[in-house]
Short mmCIF file of C-alpha atoms in Angstrom, two decimals:
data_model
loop_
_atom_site.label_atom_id
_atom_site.label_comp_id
_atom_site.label_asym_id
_atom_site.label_seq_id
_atom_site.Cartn_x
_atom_site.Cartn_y
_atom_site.Cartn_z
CA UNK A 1 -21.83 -0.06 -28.31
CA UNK A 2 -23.28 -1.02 -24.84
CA UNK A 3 -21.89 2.00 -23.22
CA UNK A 4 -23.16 4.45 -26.31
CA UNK A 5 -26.66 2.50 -25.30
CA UNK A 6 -26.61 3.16 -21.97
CA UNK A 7 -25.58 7.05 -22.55
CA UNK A 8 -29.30 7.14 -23.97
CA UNK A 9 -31.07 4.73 -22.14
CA UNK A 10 -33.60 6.28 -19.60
CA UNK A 11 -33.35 3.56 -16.84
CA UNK A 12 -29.96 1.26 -16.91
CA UNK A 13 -27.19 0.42 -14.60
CA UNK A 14 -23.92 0.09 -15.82
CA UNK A 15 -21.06 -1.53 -14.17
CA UNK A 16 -17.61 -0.69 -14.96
CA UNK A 17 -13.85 -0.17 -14.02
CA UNK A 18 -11.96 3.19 -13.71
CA UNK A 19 -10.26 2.13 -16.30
CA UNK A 20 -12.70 1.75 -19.13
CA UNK A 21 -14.90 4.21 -18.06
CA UNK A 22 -11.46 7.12 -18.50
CA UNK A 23 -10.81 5.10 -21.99
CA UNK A 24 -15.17 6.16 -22.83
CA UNK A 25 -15.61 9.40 -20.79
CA UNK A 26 -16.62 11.05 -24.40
CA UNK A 27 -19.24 8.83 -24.98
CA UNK A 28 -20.78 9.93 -21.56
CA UNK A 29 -20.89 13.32 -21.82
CA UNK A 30 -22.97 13.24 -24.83
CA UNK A 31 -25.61 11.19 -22.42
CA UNK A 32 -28.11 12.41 -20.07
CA UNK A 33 -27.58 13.18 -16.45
CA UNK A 34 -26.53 9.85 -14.41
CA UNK A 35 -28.88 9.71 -11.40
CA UNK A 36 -26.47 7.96 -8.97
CA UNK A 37 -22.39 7.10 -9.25
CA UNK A 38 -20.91 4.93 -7.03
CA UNK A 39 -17.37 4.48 -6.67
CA UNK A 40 -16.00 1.73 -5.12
CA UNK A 41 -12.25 1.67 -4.04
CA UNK A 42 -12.65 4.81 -3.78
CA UNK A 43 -9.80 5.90 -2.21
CA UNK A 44 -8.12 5.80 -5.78
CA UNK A 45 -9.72 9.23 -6.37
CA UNK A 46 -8.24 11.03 -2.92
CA UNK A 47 -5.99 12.66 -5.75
CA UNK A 48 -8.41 15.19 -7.68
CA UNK A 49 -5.27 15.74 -10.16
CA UNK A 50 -5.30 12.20 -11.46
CA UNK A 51 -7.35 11.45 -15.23
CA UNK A 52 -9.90 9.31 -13.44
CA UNK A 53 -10.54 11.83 -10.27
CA UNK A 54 -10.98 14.41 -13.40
CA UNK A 55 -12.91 12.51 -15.93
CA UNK A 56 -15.55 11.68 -12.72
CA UNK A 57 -15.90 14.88 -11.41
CA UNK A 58 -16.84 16.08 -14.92
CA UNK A 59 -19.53 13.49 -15.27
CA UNK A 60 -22.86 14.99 -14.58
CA UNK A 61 -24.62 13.37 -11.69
CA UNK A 62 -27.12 13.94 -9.37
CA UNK A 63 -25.73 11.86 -6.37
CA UNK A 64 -22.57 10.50 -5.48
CA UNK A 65 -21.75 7.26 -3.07
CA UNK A 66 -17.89 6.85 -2.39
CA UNK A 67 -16.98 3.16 -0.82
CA UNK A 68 -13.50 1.93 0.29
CA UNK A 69 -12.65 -0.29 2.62
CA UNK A 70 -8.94 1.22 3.00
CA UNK A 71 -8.62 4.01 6.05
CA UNK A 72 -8.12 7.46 4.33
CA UNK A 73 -4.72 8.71 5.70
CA UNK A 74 -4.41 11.45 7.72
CA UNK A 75 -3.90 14.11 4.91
CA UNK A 76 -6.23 16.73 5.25
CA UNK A 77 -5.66 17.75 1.11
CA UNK A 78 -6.99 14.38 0.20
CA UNK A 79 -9.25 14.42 2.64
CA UNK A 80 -10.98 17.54 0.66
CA UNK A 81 -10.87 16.27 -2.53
CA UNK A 82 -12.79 13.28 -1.49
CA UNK A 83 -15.60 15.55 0.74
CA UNK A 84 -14.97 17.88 -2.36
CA UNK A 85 -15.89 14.78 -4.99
CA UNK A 86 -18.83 13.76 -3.57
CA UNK A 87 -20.25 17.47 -1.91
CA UNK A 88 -19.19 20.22 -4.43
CA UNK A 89 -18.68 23.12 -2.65
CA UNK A 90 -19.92 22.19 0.75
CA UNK A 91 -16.39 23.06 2.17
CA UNK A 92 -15.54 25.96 -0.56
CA UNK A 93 -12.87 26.54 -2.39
CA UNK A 94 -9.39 24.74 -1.71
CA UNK A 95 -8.29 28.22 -0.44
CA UNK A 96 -11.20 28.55 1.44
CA UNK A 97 -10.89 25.11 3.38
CA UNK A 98 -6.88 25.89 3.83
CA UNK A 99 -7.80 29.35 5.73
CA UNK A 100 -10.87 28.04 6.92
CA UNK A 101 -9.77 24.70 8.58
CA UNK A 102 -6.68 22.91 7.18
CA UNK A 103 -4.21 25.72 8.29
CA UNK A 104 -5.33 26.09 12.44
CA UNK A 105 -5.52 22.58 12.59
CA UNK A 106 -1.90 21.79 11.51
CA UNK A 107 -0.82 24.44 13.31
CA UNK A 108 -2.67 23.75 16.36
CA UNK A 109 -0.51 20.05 16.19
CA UNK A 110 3.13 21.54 15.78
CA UNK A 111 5.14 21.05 18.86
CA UNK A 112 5.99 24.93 19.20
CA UNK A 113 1.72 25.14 18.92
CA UNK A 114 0.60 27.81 22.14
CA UNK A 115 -2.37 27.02 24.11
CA UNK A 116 -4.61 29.51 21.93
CA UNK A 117 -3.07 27.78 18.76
CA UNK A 118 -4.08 24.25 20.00
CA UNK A 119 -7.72 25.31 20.91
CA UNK A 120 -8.28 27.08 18.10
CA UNK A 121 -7.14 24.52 15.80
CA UNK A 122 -9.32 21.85 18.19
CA UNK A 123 -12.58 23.78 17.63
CA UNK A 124 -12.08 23.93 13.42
CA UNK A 125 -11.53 20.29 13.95
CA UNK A 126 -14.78 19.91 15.70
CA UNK A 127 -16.24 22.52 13.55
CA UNK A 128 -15.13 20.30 10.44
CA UNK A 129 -15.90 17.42 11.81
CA UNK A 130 -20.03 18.08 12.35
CA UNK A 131 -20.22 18.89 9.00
CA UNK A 132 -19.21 16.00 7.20
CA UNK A 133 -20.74 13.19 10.02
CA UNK A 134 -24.05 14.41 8.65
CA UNK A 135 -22.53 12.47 5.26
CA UNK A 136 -20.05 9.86 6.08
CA UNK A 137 -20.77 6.72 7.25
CA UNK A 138 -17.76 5.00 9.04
CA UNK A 139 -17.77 1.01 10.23
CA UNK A 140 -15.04 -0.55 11.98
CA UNK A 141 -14.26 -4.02 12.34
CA UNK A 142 -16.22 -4.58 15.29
CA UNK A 143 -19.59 -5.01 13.17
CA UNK A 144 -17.77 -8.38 12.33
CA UNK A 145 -16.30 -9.13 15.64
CA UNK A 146 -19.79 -11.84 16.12
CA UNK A 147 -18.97 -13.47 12.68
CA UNK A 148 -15.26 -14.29 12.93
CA UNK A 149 -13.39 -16.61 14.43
CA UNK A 150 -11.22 -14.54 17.15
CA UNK A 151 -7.74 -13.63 16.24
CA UNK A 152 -4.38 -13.99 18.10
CA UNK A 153 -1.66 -11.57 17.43
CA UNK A 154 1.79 -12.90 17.60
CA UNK A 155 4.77 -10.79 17.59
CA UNK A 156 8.22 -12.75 17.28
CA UNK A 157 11.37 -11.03 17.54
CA UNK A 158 14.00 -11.99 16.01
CA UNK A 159 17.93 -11.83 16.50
CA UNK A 160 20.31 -10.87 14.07
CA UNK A 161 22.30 -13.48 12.85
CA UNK A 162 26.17 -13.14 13.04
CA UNK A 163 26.53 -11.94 9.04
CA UNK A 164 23.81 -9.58 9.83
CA UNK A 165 25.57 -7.82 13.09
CA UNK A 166 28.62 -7.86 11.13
CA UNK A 167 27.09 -5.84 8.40
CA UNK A 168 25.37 -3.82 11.02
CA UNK A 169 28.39 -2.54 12.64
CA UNK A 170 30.99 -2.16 9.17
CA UNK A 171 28.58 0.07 8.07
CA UNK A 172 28.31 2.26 11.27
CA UNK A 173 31.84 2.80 11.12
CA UNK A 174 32.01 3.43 7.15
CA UNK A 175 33.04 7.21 6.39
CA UNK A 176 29.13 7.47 4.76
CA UNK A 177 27.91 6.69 8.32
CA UNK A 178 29.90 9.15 9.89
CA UNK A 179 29.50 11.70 7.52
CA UNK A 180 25.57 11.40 8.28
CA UNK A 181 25.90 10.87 12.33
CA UNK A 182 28.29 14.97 11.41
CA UNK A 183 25.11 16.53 9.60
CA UNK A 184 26.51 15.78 6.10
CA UNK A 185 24.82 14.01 3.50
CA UNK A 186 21.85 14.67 4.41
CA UNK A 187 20.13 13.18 1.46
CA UNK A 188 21.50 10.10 2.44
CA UNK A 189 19.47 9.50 5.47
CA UNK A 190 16.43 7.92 4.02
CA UNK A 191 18.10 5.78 1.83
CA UNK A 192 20.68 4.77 4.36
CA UNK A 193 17.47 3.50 7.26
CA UNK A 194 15.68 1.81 4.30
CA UNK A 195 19.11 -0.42 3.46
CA UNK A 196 19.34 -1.08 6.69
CA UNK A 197 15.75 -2.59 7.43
CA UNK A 198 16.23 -4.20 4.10
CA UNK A 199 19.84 -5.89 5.94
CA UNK A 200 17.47 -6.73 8.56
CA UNK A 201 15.18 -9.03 6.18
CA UNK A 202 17.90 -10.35 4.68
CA UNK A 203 21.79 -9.94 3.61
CA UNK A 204 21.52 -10.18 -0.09
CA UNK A 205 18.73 -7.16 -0.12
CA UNK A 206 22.01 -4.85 0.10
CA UNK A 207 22.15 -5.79 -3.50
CA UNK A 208 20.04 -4.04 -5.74
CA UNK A 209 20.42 -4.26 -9.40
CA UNK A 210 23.92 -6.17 -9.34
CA UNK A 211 25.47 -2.73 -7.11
CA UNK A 212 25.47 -2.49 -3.45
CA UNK A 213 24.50 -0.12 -1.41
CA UNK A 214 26.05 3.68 -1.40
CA UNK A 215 28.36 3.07 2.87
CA UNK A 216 28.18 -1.13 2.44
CA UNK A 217 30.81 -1.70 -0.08
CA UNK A 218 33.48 -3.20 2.66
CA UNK A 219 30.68 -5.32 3.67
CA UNK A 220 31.05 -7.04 0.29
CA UNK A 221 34.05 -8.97 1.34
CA UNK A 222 31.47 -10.12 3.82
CA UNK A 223 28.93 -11.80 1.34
CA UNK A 224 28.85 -15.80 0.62
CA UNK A 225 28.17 -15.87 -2.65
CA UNK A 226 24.72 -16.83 -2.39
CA UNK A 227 24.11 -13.52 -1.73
CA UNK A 228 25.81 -12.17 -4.67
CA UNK A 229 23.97 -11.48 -8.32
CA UNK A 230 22.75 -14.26 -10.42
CA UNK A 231 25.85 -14.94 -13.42
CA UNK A 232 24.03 -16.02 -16.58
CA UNK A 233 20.87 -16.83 -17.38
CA UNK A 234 19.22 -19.04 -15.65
CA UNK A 235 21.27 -19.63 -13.04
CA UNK A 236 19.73 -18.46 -9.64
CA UNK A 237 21.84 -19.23 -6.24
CA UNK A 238 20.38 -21.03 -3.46
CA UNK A 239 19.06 -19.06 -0.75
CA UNK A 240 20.46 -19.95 2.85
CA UNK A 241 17.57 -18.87 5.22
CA UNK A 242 19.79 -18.95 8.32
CA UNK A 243 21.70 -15.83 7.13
CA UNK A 244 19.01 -13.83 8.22
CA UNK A 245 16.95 -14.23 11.75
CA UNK A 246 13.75 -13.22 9.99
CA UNK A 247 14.15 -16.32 7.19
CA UNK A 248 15.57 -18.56 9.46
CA UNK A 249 12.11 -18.23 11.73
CA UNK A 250 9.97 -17.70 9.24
CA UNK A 251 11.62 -20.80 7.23
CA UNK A 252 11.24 -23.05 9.90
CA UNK A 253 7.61 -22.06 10.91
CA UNK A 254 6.38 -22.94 7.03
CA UNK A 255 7.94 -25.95 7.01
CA UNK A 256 6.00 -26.99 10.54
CA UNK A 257 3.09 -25.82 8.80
CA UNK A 258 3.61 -27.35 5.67
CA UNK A 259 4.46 -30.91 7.03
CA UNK A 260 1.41 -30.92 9.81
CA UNK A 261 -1.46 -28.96 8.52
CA UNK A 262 -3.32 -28.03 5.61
CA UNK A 263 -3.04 -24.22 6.28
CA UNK A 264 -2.56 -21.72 3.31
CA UNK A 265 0.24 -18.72 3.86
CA UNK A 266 -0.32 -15.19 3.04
CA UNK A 267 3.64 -13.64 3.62
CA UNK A 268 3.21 -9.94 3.24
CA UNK A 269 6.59 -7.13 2.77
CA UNK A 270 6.51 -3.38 1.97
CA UNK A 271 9.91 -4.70 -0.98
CA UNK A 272 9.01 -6.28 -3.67
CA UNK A 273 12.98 -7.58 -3.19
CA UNK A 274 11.81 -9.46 -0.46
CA UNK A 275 9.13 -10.82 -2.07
CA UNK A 276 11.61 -11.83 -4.77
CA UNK A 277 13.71 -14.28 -1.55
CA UNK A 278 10.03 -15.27 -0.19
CA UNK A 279 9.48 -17.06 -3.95
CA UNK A 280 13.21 -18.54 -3.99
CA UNK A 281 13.05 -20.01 -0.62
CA UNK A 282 9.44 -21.40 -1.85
CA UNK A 283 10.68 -22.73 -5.11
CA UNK A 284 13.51 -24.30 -3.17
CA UNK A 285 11.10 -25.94 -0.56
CA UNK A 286 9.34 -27.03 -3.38
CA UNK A 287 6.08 -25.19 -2.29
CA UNK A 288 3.74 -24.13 -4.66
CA UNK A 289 3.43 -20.16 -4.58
CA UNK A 290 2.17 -17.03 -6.45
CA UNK A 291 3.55 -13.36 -6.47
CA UNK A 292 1.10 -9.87 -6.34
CA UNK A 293 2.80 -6.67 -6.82
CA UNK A 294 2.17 -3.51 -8.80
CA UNK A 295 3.29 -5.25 -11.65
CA UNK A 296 0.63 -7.61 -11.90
CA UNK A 297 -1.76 -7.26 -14.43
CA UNK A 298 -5.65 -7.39 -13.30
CA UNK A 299 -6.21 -10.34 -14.88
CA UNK A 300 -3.20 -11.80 -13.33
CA UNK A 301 -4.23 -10.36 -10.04
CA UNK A 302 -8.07 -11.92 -10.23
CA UNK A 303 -6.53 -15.71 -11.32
CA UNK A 304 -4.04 -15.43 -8.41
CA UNK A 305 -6.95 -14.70 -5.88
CA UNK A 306 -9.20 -17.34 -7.11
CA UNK A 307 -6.27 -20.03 -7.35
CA UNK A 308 -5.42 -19.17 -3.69
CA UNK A 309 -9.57 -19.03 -2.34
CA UNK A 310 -10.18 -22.37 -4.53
CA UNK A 311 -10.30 -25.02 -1.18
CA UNK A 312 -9.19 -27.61 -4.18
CA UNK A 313 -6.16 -25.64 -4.93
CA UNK A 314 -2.49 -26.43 -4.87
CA UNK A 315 -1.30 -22.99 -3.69
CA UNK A 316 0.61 -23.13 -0.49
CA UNK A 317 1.75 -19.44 0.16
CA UNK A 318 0.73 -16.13 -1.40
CA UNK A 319 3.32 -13.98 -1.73
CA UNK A 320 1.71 -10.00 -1.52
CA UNK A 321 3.27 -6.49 -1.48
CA UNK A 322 1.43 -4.40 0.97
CA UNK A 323 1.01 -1.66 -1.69
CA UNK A 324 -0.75 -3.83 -4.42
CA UNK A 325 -2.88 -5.48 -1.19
CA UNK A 326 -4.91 -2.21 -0.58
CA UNK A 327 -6.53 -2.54 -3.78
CA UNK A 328 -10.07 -4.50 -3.70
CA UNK A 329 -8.07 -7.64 -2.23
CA UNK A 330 -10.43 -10.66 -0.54
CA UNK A 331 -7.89 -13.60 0.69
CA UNK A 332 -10.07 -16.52 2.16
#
């Protein structure tokens, strides 16, 4: 009812999510013309394809603000289709901006590029970029360089642990290893570097789903059983930090921090998996915790923020996927 009095109201402002606003998009159409949409998080829409990118666009509007605090990547197709969102037609057709811009400036970056290719593709750049500076308004971290307290950057490396080398070398001598290092199995590559930076976090991350990973079954033999799938219900094994030089460091710096400050811990991993060890070694520590990942609902998500910012809280460490943390996320 709000929303079908808003669609007729002559001066309102209406705040809502993507989500409700795709659920309505009917009832705004049959408004009149919205005099200004602003879309926060706006990186969500860098995919025109998507239901909310196309239930937006179709909205009639006179202007159109786009805010996000996440850096757009370097894709010039989404790129377009967020100039495209908020400037109809100021870079033409998708055809137009491939022959136009997007295809000298890839090709002016390939390796094989000759010096006419790279200066060509250099001047659509600059060309490209004039046109939409006149629009977008950029602002880097620096504007709150006078407001923060300065920050120190502290990269630890850390050793493998014995289990880990172990595992490390079986598996470069397993026939799936050597059938990759030969040009075969090509499809395997991928995979293969993203089980071993998950061996790097920690041994048990081989195991996914009760089945180890396709060149690490010898390295089974190699696995204490706290390591191994949960049997039963209920019935999670202890996790031993000092299999892995990653836990063992990071174990052993939250417990300093636990037993002589009153810090809070925001422990941050591209695998949810390893989020899954982060909670076990908490729950074994006894330290209270909470988990953010795509699964979370937003309600979830809000709670878990505002438990964590409360200064009277309990929470100790916040557990976050990096994925689910580019989304809207303020951690005080």
């Amino acid at each position: 009812a709000m929303i079908q009095r808003f669609s007729y109201a002559r001066s309102a402002v209406l705040i809502i999510s993507y989500e409700t606003f795709r659920i309505h998009e009917k009832l705004f159409k049959k408004g009149n013309q919205a005099g200004l949409l602003i879309c926060d998080e706006a990186h969500r829409l860098k995919n025109k394809e998507t239901k909310t990118a196309m239930a937006l666009s179709a909205l009639q509007t006179r202007r159109r603000v786009l805010l996000s605090g996440t850096p757009i990547q370097n894709d010039l197709d989404e790129f377009y289709s967020m100039v495209h969102f908020c400037n109809p037609g100021l870079l033409g057709s998708e055809k137009d901006f491939h022959r136009l811009y997007q295809n000298p400036i890839l090709r002016g970056r390939e390796p094989d590029a000759s010096d006419k290719d790279r200066e060509r593709g250099e001047a659509k750049s600059s060309d490209l970029g004039k046109i939409v500076n006149q629009f977008i308004l950029r602002r880097t971290n620096t504007l709150l360089s006078d407001h923060l307290p300065p920050k120190l950057v502290c990269v630890v490396c850390c050793s493998l642990s014995s289990l880990q080398l172990k595992m490390y070398k079986t598996f470069l001598s397993s026939k799936v290893a050597k059938q990759i290092e030969n040009g075969g199995k090509a499809t395997m590559v991928l995979p293969t570097i993203t089980s071993l930076k998950k061996l790097c976090n920690h041994p048990a991350l081989i195991m996914d789903g009760g089945k180890v990973a396709e060149g690490f079954e010898e390295c089974i033999e190699l696995l204490p059983s706290s390591c191994m799938p949960a049997r039963g219900r209920g019935v999670t094994p202890l996790l031993d930090p000092t299999l892995s030089g990653k836990f063992h460091v990071l174990h052993k710096l939250l417990k300093g921090v636990r037993a002589t400050t009153d810090d809070k811990v925001v422990l941050v991993s591209n695998y949810t998996q390893t989020l899954d060890l982060f909670e076990r070694m908490c729950q074994q520590e006894g330290w209270p915790c909470c988990k953010l990942d795509g699964s979370c609902s937003i309600k979830k998500r809000t709670k878990m923020v505002s438990d964590f910012n409360d200064p009277r809280g309990t929470l100790f460490a916040f557990l976050l996927s990096s994925k689910a943390g580019g989304c809207g996320l303020n951690l005080i």
